[in-house]
Short mmCIF file of C-alpha atoms in Angstrom, two decimals:
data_model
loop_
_atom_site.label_atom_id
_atom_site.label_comp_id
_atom_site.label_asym_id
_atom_site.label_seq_id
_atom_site.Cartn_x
_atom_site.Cartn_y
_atom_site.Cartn_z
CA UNK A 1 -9.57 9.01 18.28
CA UNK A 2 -12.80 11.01 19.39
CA UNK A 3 -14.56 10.89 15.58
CA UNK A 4 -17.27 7.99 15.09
CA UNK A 5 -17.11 8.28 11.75
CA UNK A 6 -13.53 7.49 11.59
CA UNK A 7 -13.80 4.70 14.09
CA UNK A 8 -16.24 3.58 11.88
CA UNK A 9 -14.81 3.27 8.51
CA UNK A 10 -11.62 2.10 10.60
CA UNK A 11 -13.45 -1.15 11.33
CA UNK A 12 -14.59 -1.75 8.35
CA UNK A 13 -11.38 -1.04 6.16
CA UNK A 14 -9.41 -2.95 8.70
CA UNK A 15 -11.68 -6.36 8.71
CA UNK A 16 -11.86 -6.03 5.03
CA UNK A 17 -8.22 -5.44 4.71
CA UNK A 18 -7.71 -8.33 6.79
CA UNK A 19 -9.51 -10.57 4.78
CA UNK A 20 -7.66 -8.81 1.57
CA UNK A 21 -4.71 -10.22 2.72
CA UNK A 22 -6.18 -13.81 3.42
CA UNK A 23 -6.92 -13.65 -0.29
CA UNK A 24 -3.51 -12.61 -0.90
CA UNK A 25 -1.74 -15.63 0.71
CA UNK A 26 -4.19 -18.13 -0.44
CA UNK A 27 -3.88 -16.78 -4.38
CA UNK A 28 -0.31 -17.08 -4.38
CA UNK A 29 0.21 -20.58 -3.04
CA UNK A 30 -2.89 -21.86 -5.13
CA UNK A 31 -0.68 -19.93 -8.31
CA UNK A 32 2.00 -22.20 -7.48
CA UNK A 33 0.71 -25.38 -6.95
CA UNK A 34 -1.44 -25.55 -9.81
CA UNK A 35 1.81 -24.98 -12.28
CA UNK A 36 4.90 -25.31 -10.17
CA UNK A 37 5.84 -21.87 -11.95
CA UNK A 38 7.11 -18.89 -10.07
CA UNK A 39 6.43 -17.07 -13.41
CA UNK A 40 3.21 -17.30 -13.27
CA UNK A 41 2.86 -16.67 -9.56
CA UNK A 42 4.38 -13.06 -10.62
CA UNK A 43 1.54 -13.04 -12.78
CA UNK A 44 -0.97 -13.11 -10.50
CA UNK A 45 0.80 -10.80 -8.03
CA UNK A 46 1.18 -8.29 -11.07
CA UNK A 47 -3.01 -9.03 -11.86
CA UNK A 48 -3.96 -7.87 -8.21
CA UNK A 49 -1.38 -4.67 -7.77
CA UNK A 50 -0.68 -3.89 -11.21
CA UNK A 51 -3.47 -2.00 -11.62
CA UNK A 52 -2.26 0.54 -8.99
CA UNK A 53 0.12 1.66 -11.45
CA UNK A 54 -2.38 2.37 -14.38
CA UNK A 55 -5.24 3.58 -13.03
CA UNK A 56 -4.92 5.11 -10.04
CA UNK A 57 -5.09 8.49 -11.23
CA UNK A 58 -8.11 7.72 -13.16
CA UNK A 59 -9.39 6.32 -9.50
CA UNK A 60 -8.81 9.67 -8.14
CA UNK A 61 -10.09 11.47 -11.17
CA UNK A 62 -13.42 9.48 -10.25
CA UNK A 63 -13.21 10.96 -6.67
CA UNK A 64 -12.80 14.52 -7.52
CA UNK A 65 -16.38 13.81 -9.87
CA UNK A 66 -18.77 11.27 -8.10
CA UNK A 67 -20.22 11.05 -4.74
CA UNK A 68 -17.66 9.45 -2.80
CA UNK A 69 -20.18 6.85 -0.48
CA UNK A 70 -21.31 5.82 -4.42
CA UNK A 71 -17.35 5.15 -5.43
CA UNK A 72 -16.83 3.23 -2.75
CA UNK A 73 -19.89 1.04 -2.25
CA UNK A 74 -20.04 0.08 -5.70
CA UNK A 75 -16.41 -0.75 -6.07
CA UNK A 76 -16.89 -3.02 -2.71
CA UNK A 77 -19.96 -4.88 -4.59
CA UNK A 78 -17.51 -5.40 -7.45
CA UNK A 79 -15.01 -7.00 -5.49
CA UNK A 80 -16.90 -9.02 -3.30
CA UNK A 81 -18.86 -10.52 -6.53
CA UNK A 82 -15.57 -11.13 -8.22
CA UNK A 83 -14.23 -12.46 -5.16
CA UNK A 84 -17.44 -14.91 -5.02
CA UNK A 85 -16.46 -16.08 -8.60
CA UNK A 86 -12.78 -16.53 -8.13
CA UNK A 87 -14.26 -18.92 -5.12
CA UNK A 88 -16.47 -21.27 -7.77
CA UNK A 89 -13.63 -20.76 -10.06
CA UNK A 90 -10.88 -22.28 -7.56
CA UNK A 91 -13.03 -25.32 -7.00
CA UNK A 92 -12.25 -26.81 -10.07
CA UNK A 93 -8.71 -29.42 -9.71
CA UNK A 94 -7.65 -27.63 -12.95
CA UNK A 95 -9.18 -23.70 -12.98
CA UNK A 96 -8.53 -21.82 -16.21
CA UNK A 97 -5.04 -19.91 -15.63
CA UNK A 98 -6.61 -17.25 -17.87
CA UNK A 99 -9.78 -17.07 -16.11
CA UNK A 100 -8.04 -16.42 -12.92
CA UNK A 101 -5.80 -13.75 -13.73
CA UNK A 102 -8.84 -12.09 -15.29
CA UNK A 103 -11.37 -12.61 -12.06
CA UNK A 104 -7.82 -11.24 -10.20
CA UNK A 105 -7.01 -8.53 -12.53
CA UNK A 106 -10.82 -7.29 -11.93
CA UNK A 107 -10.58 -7.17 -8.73
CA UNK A 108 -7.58 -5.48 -8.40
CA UNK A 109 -9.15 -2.43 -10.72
CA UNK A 110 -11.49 -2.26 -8.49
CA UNK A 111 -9.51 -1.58 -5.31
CA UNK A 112 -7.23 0.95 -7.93
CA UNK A 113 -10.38 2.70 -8.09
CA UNK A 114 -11.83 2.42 -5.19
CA UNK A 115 -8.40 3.65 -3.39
CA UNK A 116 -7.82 7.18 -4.00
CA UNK A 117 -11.61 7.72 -2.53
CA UNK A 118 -10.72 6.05 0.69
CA UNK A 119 -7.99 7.92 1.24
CA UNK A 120 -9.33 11.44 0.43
CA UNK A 121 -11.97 10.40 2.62
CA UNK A 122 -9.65 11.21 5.81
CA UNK A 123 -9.36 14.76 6.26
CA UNK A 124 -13.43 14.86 6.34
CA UNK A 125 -13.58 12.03 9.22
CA UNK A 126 -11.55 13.96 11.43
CA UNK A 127 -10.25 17.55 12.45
CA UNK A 128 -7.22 18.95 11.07
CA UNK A 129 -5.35 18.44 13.73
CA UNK A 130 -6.24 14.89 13.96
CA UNK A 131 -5.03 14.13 10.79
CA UNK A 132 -1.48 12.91 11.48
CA UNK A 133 -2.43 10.19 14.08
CA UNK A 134 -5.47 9.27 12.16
CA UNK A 135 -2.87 8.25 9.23
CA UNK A 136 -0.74 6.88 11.76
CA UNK A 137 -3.61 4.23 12.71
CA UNK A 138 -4.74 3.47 9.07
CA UNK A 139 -1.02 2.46 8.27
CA UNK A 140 -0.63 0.41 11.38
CA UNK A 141 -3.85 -1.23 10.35
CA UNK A 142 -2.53 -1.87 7.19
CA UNK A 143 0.43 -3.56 8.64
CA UNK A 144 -1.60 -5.63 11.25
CA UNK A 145 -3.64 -6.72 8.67
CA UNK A 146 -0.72 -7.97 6.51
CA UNK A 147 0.18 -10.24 9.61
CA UNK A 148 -3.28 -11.46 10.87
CA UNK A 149 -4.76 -12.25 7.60
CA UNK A 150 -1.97 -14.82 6.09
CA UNK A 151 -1.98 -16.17 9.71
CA UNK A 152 -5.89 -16.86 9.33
CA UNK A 153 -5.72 -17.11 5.49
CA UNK A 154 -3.52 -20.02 5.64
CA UNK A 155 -5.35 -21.71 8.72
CA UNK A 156 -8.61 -21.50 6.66
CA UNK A 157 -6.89 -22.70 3.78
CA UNK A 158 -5.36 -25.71 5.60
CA UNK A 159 -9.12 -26.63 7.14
CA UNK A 160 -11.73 -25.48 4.13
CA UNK A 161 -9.89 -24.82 1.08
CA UNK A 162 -8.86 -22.04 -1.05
CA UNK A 163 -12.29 -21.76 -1.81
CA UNK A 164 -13.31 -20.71 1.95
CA UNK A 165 -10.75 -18.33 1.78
CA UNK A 166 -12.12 -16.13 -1.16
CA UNK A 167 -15.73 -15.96 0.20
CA UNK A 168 -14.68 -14.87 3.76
CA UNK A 169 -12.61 -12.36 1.75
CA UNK A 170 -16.08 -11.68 -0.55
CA UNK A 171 -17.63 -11.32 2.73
CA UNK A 172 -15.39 -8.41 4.46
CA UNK A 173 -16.34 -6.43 1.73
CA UNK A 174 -19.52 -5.54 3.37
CA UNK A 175 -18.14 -4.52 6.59
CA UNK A 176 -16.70 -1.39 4.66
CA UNK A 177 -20.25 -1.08 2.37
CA UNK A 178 -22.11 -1.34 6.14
CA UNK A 179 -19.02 1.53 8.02
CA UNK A 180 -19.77 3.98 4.71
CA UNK A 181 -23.45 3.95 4.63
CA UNK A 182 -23.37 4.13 8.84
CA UNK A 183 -21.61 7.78 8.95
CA UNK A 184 -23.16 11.16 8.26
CA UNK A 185 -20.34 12.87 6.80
CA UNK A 186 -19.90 15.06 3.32
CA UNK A 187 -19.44 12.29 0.50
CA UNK A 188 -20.08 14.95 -2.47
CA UNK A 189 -17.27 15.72 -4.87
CA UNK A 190 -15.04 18.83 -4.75
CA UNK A 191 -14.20 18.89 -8.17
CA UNK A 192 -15.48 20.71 -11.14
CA UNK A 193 -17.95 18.14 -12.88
CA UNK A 194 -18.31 20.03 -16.05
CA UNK A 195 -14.82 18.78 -17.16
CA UNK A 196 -14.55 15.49 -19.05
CA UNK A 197 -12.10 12.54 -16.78
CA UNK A 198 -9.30 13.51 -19.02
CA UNK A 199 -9.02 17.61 -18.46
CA UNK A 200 -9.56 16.46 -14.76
CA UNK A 201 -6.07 14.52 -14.95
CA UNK A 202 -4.80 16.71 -16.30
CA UNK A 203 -6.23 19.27 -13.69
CA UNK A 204 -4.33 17.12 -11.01
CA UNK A 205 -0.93 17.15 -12.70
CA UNK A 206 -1.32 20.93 -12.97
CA UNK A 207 -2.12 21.06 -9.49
CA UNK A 208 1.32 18.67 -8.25
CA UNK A 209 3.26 20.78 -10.19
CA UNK A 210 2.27 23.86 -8.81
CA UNK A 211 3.16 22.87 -5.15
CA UNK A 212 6.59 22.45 -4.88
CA UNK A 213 6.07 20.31 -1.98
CA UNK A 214 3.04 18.04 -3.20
CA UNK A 215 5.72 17.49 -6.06
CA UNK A 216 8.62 16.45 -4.17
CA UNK A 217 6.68 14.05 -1.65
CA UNK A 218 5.50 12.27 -4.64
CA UNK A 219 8.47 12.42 -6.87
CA UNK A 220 10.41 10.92 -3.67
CA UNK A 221 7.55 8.35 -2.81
CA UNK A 222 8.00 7.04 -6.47
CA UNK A 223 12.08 7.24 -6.43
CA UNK A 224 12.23 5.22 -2.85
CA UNK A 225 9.23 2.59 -4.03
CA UNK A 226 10.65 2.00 -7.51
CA UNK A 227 15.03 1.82 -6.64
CA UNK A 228 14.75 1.01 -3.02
CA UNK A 229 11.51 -1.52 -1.92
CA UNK A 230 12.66 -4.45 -4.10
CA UNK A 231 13.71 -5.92 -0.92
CA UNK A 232 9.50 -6.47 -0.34
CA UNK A 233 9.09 -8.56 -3.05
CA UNK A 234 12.55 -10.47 -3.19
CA UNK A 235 12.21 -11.08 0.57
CA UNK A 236 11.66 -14.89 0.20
CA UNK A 237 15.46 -15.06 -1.76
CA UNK A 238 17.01 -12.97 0.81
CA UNK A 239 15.31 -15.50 3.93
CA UNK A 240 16.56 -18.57 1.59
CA UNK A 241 19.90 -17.29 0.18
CA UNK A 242 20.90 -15.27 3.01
CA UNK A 243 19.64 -17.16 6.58
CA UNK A 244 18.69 -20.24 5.25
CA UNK A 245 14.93 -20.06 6.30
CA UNK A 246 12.10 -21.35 4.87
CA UNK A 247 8.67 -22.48 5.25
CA UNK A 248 7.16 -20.51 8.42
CA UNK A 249 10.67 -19.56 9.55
CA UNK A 250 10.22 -17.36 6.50
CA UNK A 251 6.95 -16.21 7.97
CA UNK A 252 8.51 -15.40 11.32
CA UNK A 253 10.68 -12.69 9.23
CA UNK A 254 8.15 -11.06 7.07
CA UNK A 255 6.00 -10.94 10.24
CA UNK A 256 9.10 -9.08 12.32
CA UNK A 257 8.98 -6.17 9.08
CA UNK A 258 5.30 -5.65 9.11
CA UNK A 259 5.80 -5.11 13.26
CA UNK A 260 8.55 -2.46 13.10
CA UNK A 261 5.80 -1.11 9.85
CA UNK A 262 3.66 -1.51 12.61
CA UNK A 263 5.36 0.29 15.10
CA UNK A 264 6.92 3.06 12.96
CA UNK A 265 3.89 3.77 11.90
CA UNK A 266 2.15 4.40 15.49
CA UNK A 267 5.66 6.62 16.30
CA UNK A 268 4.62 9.10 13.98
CA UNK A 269 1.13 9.21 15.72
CA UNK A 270 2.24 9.32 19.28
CA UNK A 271 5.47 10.74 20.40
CA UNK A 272 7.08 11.80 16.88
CA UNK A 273 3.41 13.58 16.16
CA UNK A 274 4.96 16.85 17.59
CA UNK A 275 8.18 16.81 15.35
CA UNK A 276 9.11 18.59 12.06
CA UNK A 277 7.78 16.11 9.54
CA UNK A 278 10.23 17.12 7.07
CA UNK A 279 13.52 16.30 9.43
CA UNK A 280 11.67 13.13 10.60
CA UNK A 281 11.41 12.23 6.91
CA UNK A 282 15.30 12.69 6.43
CA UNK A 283 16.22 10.93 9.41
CA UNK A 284 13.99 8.00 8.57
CA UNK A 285 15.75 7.55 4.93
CA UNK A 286 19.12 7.65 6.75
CA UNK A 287 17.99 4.54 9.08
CA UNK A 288 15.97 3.19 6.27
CA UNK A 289 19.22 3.22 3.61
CA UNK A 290 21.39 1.78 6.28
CA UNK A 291 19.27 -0.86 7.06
CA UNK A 292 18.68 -1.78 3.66
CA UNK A 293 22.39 -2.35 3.30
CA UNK A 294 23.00 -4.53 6.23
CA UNK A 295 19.77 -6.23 4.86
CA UNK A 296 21.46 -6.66 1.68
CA UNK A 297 24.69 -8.43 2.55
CA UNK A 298 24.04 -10.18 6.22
CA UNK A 299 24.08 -13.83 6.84
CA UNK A 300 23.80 -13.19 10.51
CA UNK A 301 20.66 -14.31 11.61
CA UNK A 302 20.07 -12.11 14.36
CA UNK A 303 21.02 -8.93 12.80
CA UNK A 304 18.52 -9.98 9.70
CA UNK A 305 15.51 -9.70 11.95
CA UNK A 306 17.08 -6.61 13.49
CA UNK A 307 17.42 -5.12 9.49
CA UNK A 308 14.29 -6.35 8.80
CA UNK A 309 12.39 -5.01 11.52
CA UNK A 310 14.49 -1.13 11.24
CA UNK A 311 13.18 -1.83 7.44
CA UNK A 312 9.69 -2.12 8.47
CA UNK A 313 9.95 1.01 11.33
CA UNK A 314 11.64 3.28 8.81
CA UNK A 315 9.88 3.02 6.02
CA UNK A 316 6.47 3.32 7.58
CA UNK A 317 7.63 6.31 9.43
CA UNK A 318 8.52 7.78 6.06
CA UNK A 319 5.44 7.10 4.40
CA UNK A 320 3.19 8.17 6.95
CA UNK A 321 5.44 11.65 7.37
CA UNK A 322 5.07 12.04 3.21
CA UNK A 323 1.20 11.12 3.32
CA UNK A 324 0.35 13.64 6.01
CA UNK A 325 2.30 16.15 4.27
CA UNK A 326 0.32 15.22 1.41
CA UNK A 327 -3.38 15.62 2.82
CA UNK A 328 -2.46 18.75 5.07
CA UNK A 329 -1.27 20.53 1.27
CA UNK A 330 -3.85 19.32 -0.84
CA UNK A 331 -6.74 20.75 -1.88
CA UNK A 332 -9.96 19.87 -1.44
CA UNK A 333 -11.03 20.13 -5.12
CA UNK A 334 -8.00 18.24 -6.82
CA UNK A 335 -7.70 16.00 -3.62
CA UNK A 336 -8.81 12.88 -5.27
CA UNK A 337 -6.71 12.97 -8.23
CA UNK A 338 -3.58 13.90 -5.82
CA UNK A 339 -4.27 11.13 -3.72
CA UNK A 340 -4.17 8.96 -7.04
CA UNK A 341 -0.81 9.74 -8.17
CA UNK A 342 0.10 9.19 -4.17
CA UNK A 343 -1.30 5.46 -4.75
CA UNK A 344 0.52 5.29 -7.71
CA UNK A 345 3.78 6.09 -6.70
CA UNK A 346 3.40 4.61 -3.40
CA UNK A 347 1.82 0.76 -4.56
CA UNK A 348 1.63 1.07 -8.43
CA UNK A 349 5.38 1.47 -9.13
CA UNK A 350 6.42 -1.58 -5.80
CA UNK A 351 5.44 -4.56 -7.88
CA UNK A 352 7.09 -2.58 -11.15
CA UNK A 353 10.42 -1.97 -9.82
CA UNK A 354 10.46 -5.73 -8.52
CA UNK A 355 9.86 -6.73 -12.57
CA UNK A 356 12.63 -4.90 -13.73
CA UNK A 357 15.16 -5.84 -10.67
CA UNK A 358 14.13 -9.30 -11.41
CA UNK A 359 16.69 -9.99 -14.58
CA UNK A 360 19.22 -8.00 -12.91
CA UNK A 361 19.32 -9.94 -10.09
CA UNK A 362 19.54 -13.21 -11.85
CA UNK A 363 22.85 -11.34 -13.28
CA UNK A 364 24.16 -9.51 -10.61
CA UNK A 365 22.84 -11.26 -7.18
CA UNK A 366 20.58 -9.41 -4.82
CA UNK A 367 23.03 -7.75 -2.64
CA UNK A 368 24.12 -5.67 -5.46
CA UNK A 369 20.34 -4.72 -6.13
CA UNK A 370 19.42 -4.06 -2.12
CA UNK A 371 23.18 -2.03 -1.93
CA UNK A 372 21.66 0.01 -5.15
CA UNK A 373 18.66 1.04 -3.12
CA UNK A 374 20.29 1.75 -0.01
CA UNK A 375 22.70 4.28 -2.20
CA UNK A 376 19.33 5.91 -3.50
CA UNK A 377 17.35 5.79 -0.13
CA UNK A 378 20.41 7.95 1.15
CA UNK A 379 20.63 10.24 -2.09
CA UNK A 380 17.09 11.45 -1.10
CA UNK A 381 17.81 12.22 2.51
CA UNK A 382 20.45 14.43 1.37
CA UNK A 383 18.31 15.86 -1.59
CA UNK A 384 14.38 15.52 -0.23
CA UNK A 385 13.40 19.00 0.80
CA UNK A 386 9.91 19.22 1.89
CA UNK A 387 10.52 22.60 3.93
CA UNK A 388 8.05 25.20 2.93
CA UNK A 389 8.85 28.09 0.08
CA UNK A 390 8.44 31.25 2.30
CA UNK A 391 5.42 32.35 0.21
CA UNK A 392 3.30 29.74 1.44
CA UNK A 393 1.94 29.95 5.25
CA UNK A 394 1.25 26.01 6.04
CA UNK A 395 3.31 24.41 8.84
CA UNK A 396 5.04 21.74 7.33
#
């Protein structure tokens, strides 16, 4: 990628992503061994992505109406400070459950907010034509990030503490603070800042639903992330009920999805680039739903890092063929608030989906819940249609 701005903000969203997930690893095995309670390490899973679901499109509302550089450096301060005071807070033998979900909970409105401006940020850092590979490499950052930081999270966690963890975490924050302030790119808003944050949602939703297409990429993302990426979240059941693994056998798994994420991911910015993004999508979902169904009743061992690993390939090939559809359609003006119900549907409605599979698992068993999702991944290859009406012009 020619652009130094994007190479810039790369860096820094990748190290700070890194040390996101650090965080990540280290908050849910301090949520367990402080109460033993798998309750109330859902609890502090739902505290950090939660607020994805909620407020999102208020996140993107923000990025259609402030300066951009502003949005993002002062949601970074936020979460580093917060980060800094879940690290005096996890000192304690006996930290306030409360007070943690709230430091947690803070944080992740932050990054809710923070989100939609990162990502609208994109189709200024490079050309047009750029834009495909350039989501390519942000999602196979994302993915490489999900592997290296539990790796060092848990490292730092065995050596320093939980502690450690959080202020290396605090401390990544300013690589992105340093990349935004380093580029010379146009931060202002697009948006129309004479209407109030609520007429501006609603100026969003307007916008969706008059672009058949920006409608039925998000309408799908929400469909596959609510009925079909369970699986994400139940993946520790699956390793235990399934292949008997545990422990960093476990790890080995989860680390052989976020490779073929990885990987599928860096397909669609390499040699899939030059394919219709549309068929790629429907092929994907095909692979993806028949994955997702050996996934769902294997006990094979072998074939469960070959399903989990199609999983990861698949679904990040989907994604990224949805996002860039997504970018290339919006506009500039309404881009923000777009991009929010993207992150909405894309992470806000994950962690939701799990809570309400949850009791039906406990009644039904998972394969019954992963078979489910594998029957709706393949209802939206037959039905997702992201082919053009023939009074618009873009190349989809």
């Amino acid at each position: 990628m020619q652009s130094k701005a994007f190479r810039r903000i790369f860096a820094g969203t990748f190290s700070s992503n890194i040390g996101t997930w650090m965080q990540n690893i280290t908050l849910i095995a301090l949520a367990y061994r402080l109460t033993g309670s798998a309750w109330f390490t859902g609890v502090i899973t739902f505290a950090q992505l939660g607020p994805m679901l909620f407020l999102s499109p208020f996140g993107g509302a923000i990025a259609d109406r402030f300066n951009r550089r502003s949005v993002i450096i002062s949601m970074s301060v936020v979460q580093l400070v917060m980060s800094m005071v879940l690290a005096v807070v996890a000192l304690s033998d006996t930290p306030s459950q409360f007070i943690l979900v709230a430091v947690v909970a803070s944080i992740g409105c932050a990054n809710a907010i923070a989100g939609p401006t990162m990502i609208s940020l994109l189709p200024s850092l490079v050309p047009r034509e750029d834009l495909q590979p350039a989501i390519a490499i942000n999602s196979v950052s994302m993915n490489a990030s999900r592997v290296i930081g539990p790796l060092l999270g848990g490292i730092l966690g065995s050596l320093a503490g939980a502690s450690a963890v959080f202020v290396v975490n605090g401390l990544t924050y300013l690589f992105v603070v340093i990349a935004v302030l380093s580029v010379d790119i146009d931060f202002s808003p697009k948006g129309n800042k004479g209407d109030g944050p609520i007429e501006q949602m609603r100026q969003g939703l307007r916008a969706v639903r008059a672009d058949r297409v920006i409608t039925r990429v998000i309408v799908s993302m929400a469909v596959l992330s609510m009925c079909s990426l369970i699986f994400i979240y139940q993946m520790p059941l699956v390793a235990q009920e399934h292949f008997e693994l545990t422990g960093w056998k476990f790890n080995l798994l989860f680390a052989t999805f976020a490779l073929g994420a990885a990987l599928g991911a860096l397909s669609m910015g390499s040699f899939l680039s030059g394919h219709n993004r549309a068929k790629v999508a429907r092929v994907a979902l095909v692979v993806f739903a028949g994955a997702l169904a050996v996934f769902g009743i294997d006990t094979i061992l072998p074939l469960g890092f070959v399903a989990a690993f199609t999983l990861g390939a698949s679904y990040f090939v989907i994604v990224t063929a949805l996002s860039t559809t997504l970018q290339m359609r919006a506009p500039d003006e309404v881009r923000g608030r777009i991009m929010g119900l993207w992150m909405m549907a894309w992470a806000g409605l994950v962690p939701l989906g799990a809570l309400v599979a949850g009791p039906i698992i406990d009644a039904v068993g998972i394969a019954a819940v992963l078979l489910f999702g594998a029957v709706v991944a393949a209802g939206l290859a037959v039905l997702i249609n992201l082919s053009e009406p023939e009074s618009e012009t873009q190349t989809v």
